[in-house]
Amino acid sequence: MARPMLTASPYEMVSVETASSTIVELAPVLTTGQVAPWTADGRVLAEDVRADGPLPTEPRSAVDGYAVRAADRGARRLLGEITAGRSDSLVIGPGEAARIMTGGVVPEGADAIVMVEDTREEDGQVFLLREPSAGANIHPIGNDLDAGQVVVSAGTVLGPAEIGLLATLGAAHVAVHRRPRVAVLATGDELVEPWETPPLGCVRDSNRYALIAAVRDAGGEIAWHGVARDDEAQLERQVRAALAAGDVLITSGGVSMGTRDLIKPLLESIGTIHFGRVNFKPGKPLTFASVGSKLVFGLPGYPVSSLVTFEVFVRPALLKMGGRRTIHRPRVEVEVEHEIRPDQVRPEYQRAVVRWQGGCLYARTTGSQGSSRLLSMQGANALLEIAPADHPLPAGQRVPALLTGPIRNE
Ligand code: AMP
Ligand code: MG
């Protein structure tokens, strides 16, 4: 027989807030490297990038039309044509005009552009259907960007707009943060691979693959993944291999009170456990430790517990390590559409679908909230933060919610 069963955990129960702040404080922001922005979508900028001059650098036409002097009246004599990308030096005198295309440099002397739709051209002259006011259809210097302005700031994820802006600025290299390298280790004698048929008492290992996807979604890179049996020596070998590969180790299973829950004793022997229990549902036995400079998250084995504890506790740490400025999900208030049964003692994070209708956010939970029922995560776009209570919350009650995905409209 293995160890005797303990009836009470030796670990102090910490609050969600204490657990979160302990993790975020210990998570280091990772170093940076230089990349070409156009190869770097999804990376996190590590420096403020400023405009070295105004944009545009000279007044440009916003439309296809005619460059004129607003104070003139009547037909204007045409001097020539200005197209985008050309810098011919025309000067518009009184009573004169030039054809100009969108993006063309507004010629000296002109102070307005008349859209071609508002004109008629005949025999070298242009007639205006209505007279423009000064400045009409001209993008002045600095219309889009001011000289010296921070255009993309440190901590921003590079998406289409940022990559376009960095290209506009001619930034050939920018500093971005290294992605956190994460090892994922599933533990349990009962685990088989997804392509295997589980013998009696066994289950397919879903946590490993769900966590790998969650890590990538949080900007992490999978450095290693594997499975360990509930055996001290094998577990230690696998944990050491995983620690050598990544900045962060995420394990699943083996952190609760069973005789084959070996993660906590192992982490005690090779590192420091910062906390080993959180007042939280689902996932009370969540364990957070350091081994040298590496962070270890011991997630509980039930599929829902492992993904919800990842979402609430691990994801913000990975985002911080990857240099993100915003590491927490948006918190909103939603109205529940049906009765909610809170846990009597622990704050519970119930999976829900939040939708927007008539100016209000409404939430329905995803059915049975059991920790083994992974279906309760599917389609959820929110975690309702339900405070402990010994009475049900009625439909219509407002509760805080973390938005984990896009809001629906139907
Ligand atoms: P544990 O926290 O190790 O006691 O695991 C609790 C329960 O979660 C186990 O009985 C399994 O049914 C389930 N479980 C543990 N690890 C996994 C995994 N990697 N994939 C799917 N289910 C798991
Ligand atoms: Mg286990």
Short mmCIF file of C-alpha atoms and ligand atoms in Angstrom, two decimals:
data_model
loop_
_atom_site.label_atom_id
_atom_site.label_comp_id
_atom_site.label_asym_id
_atom_site.label_seq_id
_atom_site.Cartn_x
_atom_site.Cartn_y
_atom_site.Cartn_z
CA MET A 1 0.00 0.00 0.00
CA ALA A 2 1.08 3.55 -0.66
CA ARG A 3 0.83 6.40 1.83
CA PRO A 4 -2.07 6.53 4.28
CA MET A 5 -4.99 8.75 3.21
CA LEU A 6 -4.99 12.19 4.78
CA THR A 7 -8.40 13.43 5.86
CA ALA A 8 -7.47 17.13 5.92
CA SER A 9 -5.24 19.03 3.50
CA PRO A 10 -2.13 20.51 5.12
CA TYR A 11 -2.39 23.47 2.73
CA GLU A 12 -3.94 26.75 3.75
CA MET A 13 -6.95 27.71 1.63
CA VAL A 14 -6.14 31.01 -0.15
CA SER A 15 -8.67 33.31 -1.79
CA VAL A 16 -8.98 33.72 -5.56
CA GLU A 17 -7.53 37.23 -5.21
CA THR A 18 -4.49 36.05 -3.21
CA ALA A 19 -3.88 33.18 -5.62
CA SER A 20 -4.13 35.48 -8.66
CA SER A 21 -1.87 38.18 -7.25
CA THR A 22 0.72 35.62 -6.07
CA ILE A 23 0.87 34.16 -9.59
CA VAL A 24 0.98 37.46 -11.45
CA GLU A 25 3.71 38.84 -9.16
CA LEU A 26 5.94 35.81 -9.71
CA ALA A 27 5.41 35.57 -13.48
CA PRO A 28 8.39 37.26 -15.19
CA VAL A 29 8.00 39.36 -18.33
CA LEU A 30 10.10 37.55 -20.93
CA THR A 31 12.93 39.01 -22.97
CA THR A 32 12.65 40.48 -26.40
CA GLY A 33 14.03 40.00 -29.88
CA GLN A 34 13.85 41.90 -33.16
CA VAL A 35 11.48 40.85 -35.92
CA ALA A 36 10.13 42.33 -39.15
CA PRO A 37 6.60 43.46 -38.28
CA TRP A 38 5.07 41.97 -41.40
CA THR A 39 6.10 38.50 -40.19
CA ALA A 40 4.92 39.09 -36.64
CA ASP A 41 1.14 38.94 -36.40
CA GLY A 42 0.08 37.76 -32.97
CA ARG A 43 3.38 38.82 -31.38
CA VAL A 44 3.47 41.40 -28.58
CA LEU A 45 5.34 44.66 -29.17
CA ALA A 46 8.03 45.38 -26.57
CA GLU A 47 8.66 49.06 -27.37
CA ASP A 48 6.64 52.16 -28.13
CA VAL A 49 6.88 52.94 -31.84
CA ARG A 50 6.52 56.63 -32.74
CA ALA A 51 5.93 58.49 -35.98
CA ASP A 52 9.17 60.13 -37.06
CA GLY A 53 7.24 62.73 -39.07
CA PRO A 54 3.64 63.74 -39.76
CA LEU A 55 1.41 61.76 -42.10
CA PRO A 56 0.76 62.86 -44.72
CA THR A 57 3.98 64.81 -45.07
CA GLU A 58 2.31 67.33 -47.42
CA PRO A 59 -1.35 68.20 -48.14
CA ARG A 60 -2.98 65.50 -50.29
CA SER A 61 -6.18 65.33 -52.23
CA ALA A 62 -8.83 63.14 -50.61
CA VAL A 63 -10.79 62.64 -53.84
CA ASP A 64 -10.52 62.57 -57.63
CA GLY A 65 -11.35 66.10 -58.88
CA TYR A 66 -9.89 69.56 -59.43
CA ALA A 67 -7.52 71.62 -57.31
CA VAL A 68 -8.80 75.20 -57.20
CA ARG A 69 -8.62 78.47 -55.25
CA ALA A 70 -11.80 78.69 -53.12
CA ALA A 71 -11.95 82.48 -53.40
CA ASP A 72 -12.18 82.42 -57.24
CA ARG A 73 -15.55 82.37 -59.01
CA GLY A 74 -16.72 80.96 -62.37
CA ALA A 75 -14.91 78.70 -64.79
CA ARG A 76 -11.23 77.90 -64.09
CA ARG A 77 -8.55 77.46 -66.74
CA LEU A 78 -6.92 73.99 -66.57
CA LEU A 79 -3.14 73.90 -66.16
CA GLY A 80 -2.54 70.14 -66.10
CA GLU A 81 -2.97 66.95 -64.12
CA ILE A 82 -1.58 65.67 -60.82
CA THR A 83 -1.71 61.95 -60.12
CA ALA A 84 -0.81 60.01 -56.97
CA GLY A 85 2.89 59.41 -56.58
CA ARG A 86 3.95 62.29 -58.88
CA SER A 87 5.59 65.46 -57.66
CA ASP A 88 5.32 67.79 -60.70
CA SER A 89 5.52 71.38 -59.48
CA LEU A 90 2.38 73.10 -60.70
CA VAL A 91 1.41 76.48 -59.23
CA ILE A 92 -2.26 77.44 -59.33
CA GLY A 93 -2.79 81.15 -59.89
CA PRO A 94 -6.06 83.17 -59.74
CA GLY A 95 -8.70 81.67 -62.07
CA GLU A 96 -6.69 78.49 -62.59
CA ALA A 97 -7.17 74.81 -61.69
CA ALA A 98 -5.55 71.39 -62.18
CA ARG A 99 -6.98 67.93 -62.42
CA ILE A 100 -5.94 66.00 -59.31
CA MET A 101 -6.36 62.34 -58.37
CA THR A 102 -6.87 60.85 -54.92
CA GLY A 103 -3.57 60.99 -53.03
CA GLY A 104 -2.12 63.66 -55.37
CA VAL A 105 -0.04 66.39 -53.73
CA VAL A 106 -2.14 69.58 -53.54
CA PRO A 107 -0.32 72.14 -55.74
CA GLU A 108 0.91 75.46 -54.44
CA GLY A 109 -1.78 78.15 -54.66
CA ALA A 110 -4.73 75.72 -54.49
CA ASP A 111 -6.69 75.56 -51.23
CA ALA A 112 -9.63 73.30 -52.12
CA ILE A 113 -10.41 70.20 -54.16
CA VAL A 114 -13.74 69.88 -55.95
CA MET A 115 -14.97 66.32 -56.51
CA VAL A 116 -15.18 65.38 -60.17
CA GLU A 117 -18.88 64.57 -59.63
CA ASP A 118 -19.45 68.29 -58.88
CA THR A 119 -17.77 69.57 -62.07
CA ARG A 120 -17.98 69.69 -65.86
CA GLU A 121 -14.86 69.97 -67.99
CA GLU A 122 -14.97 71.58 -71.45
CA ASP A 123 -12.38 73.12 -73.82
CA GLY A 124 -9.59 73.32 -71.25
CA GLN A 125 -11.82 74.81 -68.64
CA VAL A 126 -13.58 73.36 -65.61
CA PHE A 127 -17.02 74.57 -64.47
CA LEU A 128 -17.98 73.96 -60.84
CA LEU A 129 -21.56 72.94 -60.02
CA ARG A 130 -21.00 74.39 -56.53
CA GLU A 131 -18.21 76.51 -55.12
CA PRO A 132 -16.06 74.80 -52.45
CA SER A 133 -14.99 76.27 -49.13
CA ALA A 134 -11.28 76.57 -48.35
CA GLY A 135 -9.77 73.26 -47.23
CA ALA A 136 -12.48 71.13 -48.85
CA ASN A 137 -11.35 67.55 -49.66
CA ILE A 138 -7.76 68.23 -48.58
CA HIS A 139 -5.97 65.99 -46.09
CA PRO A 140 -3.67 68.50 -44.39
CA ILE A 141 -0.17 67.67 -43.12
CA GLY A 142 -0.55 65.41 -40.03
CA ASN A 143 -4.15 64.48 -40.85
CA ASP A 144 -3.53 60.82 -40.00
CA LEU A 145 -0.51 60.91 -37.69
CA ASP A 146 1.26 63.67 -35.76
CA ALA A 147 5.05 63.81 -35.74
CA GLY A 148 6.38 62.13 -32.59
CA GLN A 149 3.09 60.54 -31.62
CA VAL A 150 3.20 57.00 -30.16
CA VAL A 151 1.51 54.99 -32.90
CA VAL A 152 1.74 51.45 -31.49
CA SER A 153 2.55 51.10 -27.81
CA ALA A 154 4.50 48.45 -25.92
CA GLY A 155 2.32 45.55 -24.81
CA THR A 156 0.07 45.66 -27.87
CA VAL A 157 -0.61 42.47 -29.82
CA LEU A 158 0.25 42.97 -33.48
CA GLY A 159 -2.88 42.55 -35.59
CA PRO A 160 -3.84 43.83 -39.03
CA ALA A 161 -4.08 47.52 -38.01
CA GLU A 162 -0.78 47.48 -36.08
CA ILE A 163 1.07 45.71 -38.89
CA GLY A 164 -0.32 48.23 -41.37
CA LEU A 165 0.73 51.12 -39.16
CA LEU A 166 4.25 49.75 -38.65
CA ALA A 167 4.59 49.31 -42.42
CA THR A 168 3.35 52.90 -42.88
CA LEU A 169 6.07 54.08 -40.52
CA GLY A 170 8.71 52.08 -42.36
CA ALA A 171 9.62 50.10 -39.23
CA ALA A 172 11.76 47.32 -40.71
CA HIS A 173 12.47 45.76 -37.29
CA VAL A 174 10.58 46.03 -34.04
CA ALA A 175 11.20 44.52 -30.61
CA VAL A 176 8.71 41.84 -29.59
CA HIS A 177 8.53 39.63 -26.52
CA ARG A 178 9.52 36.02 -26.61
CA ARG A 179 6.53 33.68 -26.31
CA PRO A 180 6.39 31.73 -23.03
CA ARG A 181 7.58 28.16 -23.59
CA VAL A 182 5.20 25.81 -21.88
CA ALA A 183 5.39 22.11 -21.05
CA VAL A 184 2.14 20.19 -20.49
CA LEU A 185 2.17 16.97 -18.49
CA ALA A 186 -0.97 14.90 -17.96
CA THR A 187 -0.80 12.45 -15.06
CA GLY A 188 -2.80 9.37 -14.23
CA ASP A 189 -2.68 5.58 -14.42
CA GLU A 190 -6.10 5.65 -16.07
CA LEU A 191 -5.11 7.73 -19.12
CA VAL A 192 -4.98 6.38 -22.65
CA GLU A 193 -4.39 8.27 -25.88
CA PRO A 194 -7.40 9.68 -27.77
CA TRP A 195 -6.94 7.13 -30.55
CA GLU A 196 -7.01 4.19 -28.12
CA THR A 197 -10.00 2.35 -26.67
CA PRO A 198 -10.00 2.81 -22.90
CA PRO A 199 -9.98 -0.48 -20.95
CA LEU A 200 -12.31 -0.74 -17.95
CA GLY A 201 -11.76 2.18 -15.54
CA CYS A 202 -9.65 4.19 -17.98
CA VAL A 203 -10.36 7.46 -19.81
CA ARG A 204 -8.94 9.13 -22.86
CA ASP A 205 -6.47 11.90 -22.04
CA SER A 206 -8.39 15.01 -23.04
CA ASN A 207 -6.72 17.49 -20.70
CA ARG A 208 -3.36 17.37 -22.41
CA TYR A 209 -4.80 18.33 -25.77
CA ALA A 210 -7.28 20.87 -24.40
CA LEU A 211 -4.49 22.54 -22.41
CA ILE A 212 -2.14 22.59 -25.42
CA ALA A 213 -4.82 24.50 -27.34
CA ALA A 214 -5.43 26.84 -24.40
CA VAL A 215 -1.70 27.57 -24.08
CA ARG A 216 -1.45 28.48 -27.75
CA ASP A 217 -4.53 30.66 -27.48
CA ALA A 218 -2.78 32.54 -24.66
CA GLY A 219 0.24 33.24 -26.89
CA GLY A 220 2.35 30.40 -25.49
CA GLU A 221 4.49 27.91 -27.39
CA ILE A 222 4.36 24.20 -26.56
CA ALA A 223 7.91 23.18 -25.67
CA TRP A 224 7.14 19.65 -24.51
CA HIS A 225 4.17 17.46 -23.69
CA GLY A 226 3.69 14.03 -22.28
CA VAL A 227 1.98 11.81 -19.80
CA ALA A 228 3.18 10.32 -16.51
CA ARG A 229 1.82 7.44 -14.52
CA ASP A 230 1.00 7.73 -10.82
CA ASP A 231 4.43 6.48 -9.83
CA GLU A 232 6.93 8.61 -7.90
CA ALA A 233 10.03 7.80 -9.93
CA GLN A 234 8.40 8.08 -13.35
CA LEU A 235 6.56 11.26 -12.38
CA GLU A 236 9.79 12.87 -11.19
CA ARG A 237 11.58 11.94 -14.41
CA GLN A 238 8.79 13.38 -16.55
CA VAL A 239 8.52 16.54 -14.42
CA ARG A 240 12.27 17.14 -14.68
CA ALA A 241 12.21 16.63 -18.46
CA ALA A 242 9.28 19.03 -18.77
CA LEU A 243 10.94 21.64 -16.54
CA ALA A 244 14.12 21.50 -18.61
CA ALA A 245 12.12 22.22 -21.77
CA GLY A 246 9.90 25.15 -20.76
CA ASP A 247 9.58 28.35 -18.75
CA VAL A 248 6.33 27.02 -17.33
CA LEU A 249 5.10 23.53 -16.50
CA ILE A 250 1.39 22.79 -16.43
CA THR A 251 0.40 19.44 -14.98
CA SER A 252 -3.08 17.97 -14.84
CA GLY A 253 -4.31 15.59 -12.17
CA GLY A 254 -2.67 14.22 -9.06
CA VAL A 255 -3.13 17.26 -6.81
CA SER A 256 -6.03 16.22 -4.59
CA MET A 257 -6.30 13.96 -1.55
CA GLY A 258 -5.97 10.48 -3.07
CA THR A 259 -3.12 8.13 -2.21
CA ARG A 260 -1.83 8.37 -5.80
CA ASP A 261 -1.97 12.16 -5.95
CA LEU A 262 1.78 12.66 -6.08
CA ILE A 263 2.28 16.12 -7.57
CA LYS A 264 2.28 18.12 -4.34
CA PRO A 265 4.81 15.90 -2.49
CA LEU A 266 7.07 15.94 -5.55
CA LEU A 267 6.93 19.74 -5.87
CA GLU A 268 7.63 20.04 -2.12
CA SER A 269 10.76 17.97 -2.57
CA ILE A 270 12.17 19.70 -5.66
CA GLY A 271 10.83 23.27 -5.31
CA THR A 272 8.60 25.63 -3.34
CA ILE A 273 4.81 25.45 -3.21
CA HIS A 274 3.31 28.96 -2.99
CA PHE A 275 -0.19 27.67 -2.41
CA GLY A 276 -1.83 24.27 -2.59
CA ARG A 277 -5.53 25.07 -2.24
CA VAL A 278 -7.80 27.85 -3.46
CA ASN A 279 -11.27 28.77 -2.24
CA PHE A 280 -12.67 28.27 -5.71
CA LYS A 281 -14.98 25.98 -7.64
CA PRO A 282 -14.24 24.11 -9.86
CA GLY A 283 -10.62 23.36 -8.90
CA LYS A 284 -9.99 23.75 -5.17
CA PRO A 285 -6.71 21.72 -5.15
CA LEU A 286 -5.00 24.05 -7.70
CA THR A 287 -1.32 24.16 -6.80
CA PHE A 288 1.22 26.80 -7.73
CA ALA A 289 4.96 26.26 -7.23
CA SER A 290 8.39 27.38 -8.38
CA VAL A 291 11.27 25.09 -9.21
CA GLY A 292 14.30 27.36 -9.67
CA SER A 293 13.18 30.04 -12.12
CA LYS A 294 10.42 27.84 -13.57
CA LEU A 295 6.76 28.19 -12.64
CA VAL A 296 4.62 25.11 -12.10
CA PHE A 297 0.83 25.02 -12.18
CA GLY A 298 -0.61 21.80 -10.81
CA LEU A 299 -4.13 21.77 -12.23
CA PRO A 300 -6.78 19.36 -11.00
CA GLY A 301 -7.60 16.37 -13.20
CA TYR A 302 -11.28 16.82 -13.92
CA PRO A 303 -11.50 18.24 -17.44
CA VAL A 304 -13.61 21.25 -16.47
CA SER A 305 -11.49 22.00 -13.41
CA SER A 306 -8.30 21.94 -15.44
CA LEU A 307 -9.63 24.28 -18.16
CA VAL A 308 -11.34 26.71 -15.76
CA THR A 309 -8.28 26.96 -13.50
CA PHE A 310 -6.18 27.50 -16.63
CA GLU A 311 -8.53 30.28 -17.74
CA VAL A 312 -8.66 32.07 -14.40
CA PHE A 313 -5.12 31.54 -13.08
CA VAL A 314 -2.69 30.38 -15.77
CA ARG A 315 -3.79 32.44 -18.76
CA PRO A 316 -3.12 35.85 -17.13
CA ALA A 317 0.37 34.63 -16.15
CA LEU A 318 1.18 33.53 -19.70
CA LEU A 319 -0.13 36.83 -21.08
CA LYS A 320 2.03 38.79 -18.63
CA MET A 321 5.11 36.70 -19.47
CA GLY A 322 4.46 37.32 -23.16
CA GLY A 323 4.50 41.09 -22.53
CA ARG A 324 0.78 41.84 -22.88
CA ARG A 325 -0.49 45.06 -21.37
CA THR A 326 -3.98 43.67 -20.76
CA ILE A 327 -3.88 40.30 -19.03
CA HIS A 328 -7.38 39.97 -17.59
CA ARG A 329 -10.62 39.20 -19.38
CA PRO A 330 -13.20 41.98 -19.43
CA ARG A 331 -15.50 41.83 -16.41
CA VAL A 332 -19.12 42.87 -17.04
CA GLU A 333 -22.43 42.61 -15.24
CA VAL A 334 -25.03 40.26 -16.71
CA GLU A 335 -28.63 39.41 -15.89
CA VAL A 336 -29.24 35.70 -15.34
CA GLU A 337 -32.23 34.31 -17.24
CA HIS A 338 -32.95 31.44 -14.89
CA GLU A 339 -32.43 30.47 -11.28
CA ILE A 340 -28.80 29.85 -10.28
CA ARG A 341 -27.74 27.53 -7.47
CA PRO A 342 -24.60 28.83 -5.80
CA ASP A 343 -22.13 26.64 -3.93
CA GLN A 344 -22.67 27.03 -0.20
CA VAL A 345 -19.06 27.80 0.74
CA ARG A 346 -16.90 28.43 -2.35
CA PRO A 347 -17.09 31.15 -5.02
CA GLU A 348 -18.10 29.29 -8.16
CA TYR A 349 -17.24 30.10 -11.78
CA GLN A 350 -20.22 28.85 -13.76
CA ARG A 351 -19.89 28.49 -17.54
CA ALA A 352 -22.44 30.50 -19.42
CA VAL A 353 -23.54 31.90 -22.76
CA VAL A 354 -23.92 35.67 -22.67
CA ARG A 355 -25.95 37.46 -25.30
CA TRP A 356 -26.73 41.12 -25.98
CA GLN A 357 -30.34 42.12 -26.48
CA GLY A 358 -32.13 45.45 -26.20
CA GLY A 359 -29.21 47.16 -24.47
CA CYS A 360 -28.69 44.47 -21.84
CA LEU A 361 -26.42 41.44 -21.39
CA TYR A 362 -28.27 38.23 -20.53
CA ALA A 363 -26.71 34.94 -19.39
CA ARG A 364 -27.77 31.30 -19.36
CA THR A 365 -25.50 28.67 -17.92
CA THR A 366 -24.46 25.74 -20.10
CA GLY A 367 -26.46 23.16 -18.14
CA SER A 368 -25.08 20.82 -15.51
CA GLN A 369 -21.91 22.32 -14.06
CA GLY A 370 -20.26 19.06 -12.98
CA SER A 371 -16.44 19.09 -13.09
CA SER A 372 -16.26 16.06 -15.34
CA ARG A 373 -18.77 17.45 -17.86
CA LEU A 374 -16.53 19.11 -20.44
CA LEU A 375 -19.61 19.83 -22.52
CA SER A 376 -20.33 22.65 -20.05
CA MET A 377 -17.29 24.51 -21.47
CA GLN A 378 -18.27 24.11 -25.09
CA GLY A 379 -19.92 27.19 -26.53
CA ALA A 380 -19.51 29.11 -23.27
CA ASN A 381 -18.35 32.71 -23.71
CA ALA A 382 -18.37 33.67 -20.05
CA LEU A 383 -17.67 32.56 -16.52
CA LEU A 384 -20.28 33.81 -14.07
CA GLU A 385 -18.70 34.69 -10.72
CA ILE A 386 -21.24 33.30 -8.27
CA ALA A 387 -20.58 34.19 -4.63
CA PRO A 388 -21.28 31.44 -2.08
CA ALA A 389 -24.82 31.49 -0.67
CA ASP A 390 -27.27 29.09 0.96
CA HIS A 391 -30.19 30.18 -1.22
CA PRO A 392 -30.73 30.17 -5.00
CA LEU A 393 -30.37 33.37 -7.03
CA PRO A 394 -33.65 34.17 -8.81
CA ALA A 395 -33.92 34.79 -12.55
CA GLY A 396 -33.32 38.50 -13.21
CA GLN A 397 -30.46 38.71 -10.68
CA ARG A 398 -27.37 40.65 -11.86
CA VAL A 399 -24.01 38.94 -11.40
CA PRO A 400 -20.42 39.70 -12.46
CA ALA A 401 -19.08 37.74 -15.42
CA LEU A 402 -15.70 37.32 -17.10
CA LEU A 403 -16.09 37.42 -20.87
CA THR A 404 -14.00 34.62 -22.33
CA GLY A 405 -15.28 34.85 -25.89
CA PRO A 406 -17.30 37.01 -28.27
CA ILE A 407 -20.81 38.03 -27.23
CA ARG A 408 -23.70 36.68 -29.23
CA ASN A 409 -26.57 38.68 -30.64
CA GLU A 410 -29.41 36.21 -30.90
P1 AMP B 1 -7.24 13.48 -10.34
O1 AMP B 1 -7.28 14.97 -10.11
O2 AMP B 1 -5.91 13.00 -10.80
O3 AMP B 1 -7.74 12.74 -9.13
O4 AMP B 1 -8.26 13.21 -11.53
C1 AMP B 1 -9.63 13.36 -11.34
C2 AMP B 1 -10.38 12.75 -12.50
O5 AMP B 1 -10.18 13.54 -13.64
C3 AMP B 1 -9.89 11.36 -12.93
O6 AMP B 1 -10.60 10.36 -12.30
C4 AMP B 1 -10.15 11.29 -14.39
O7 AMP B 1 -11.46 10.81 -14.62
C5 AMP B 1 -10.11 12.74 -14.80
N1 AMP B 1 -8.86 13.04 -15.48
C6 AMP B 1 -7.63 13.18 -14.93
N2 AMP B 1 -6.71 13.47 -15.86
C7 AMP B 1 -7.38 13.53 -17.03
C8 AMP B 1 -6.98 13.80 -18.36
N3 AMP B 1 -5.72 14.08 -18.66
N4 AMP B 1 -7.94 13.78 -19.32
C9 AMP B 1 -9.23 13.50 -19.01
N5 AMP B 1 -9.65 13.25 -17.78
C10 AMP B 1 -8.75 13.27 -16.78
MG MG B 2 -5.04 11.18 -11.00
#
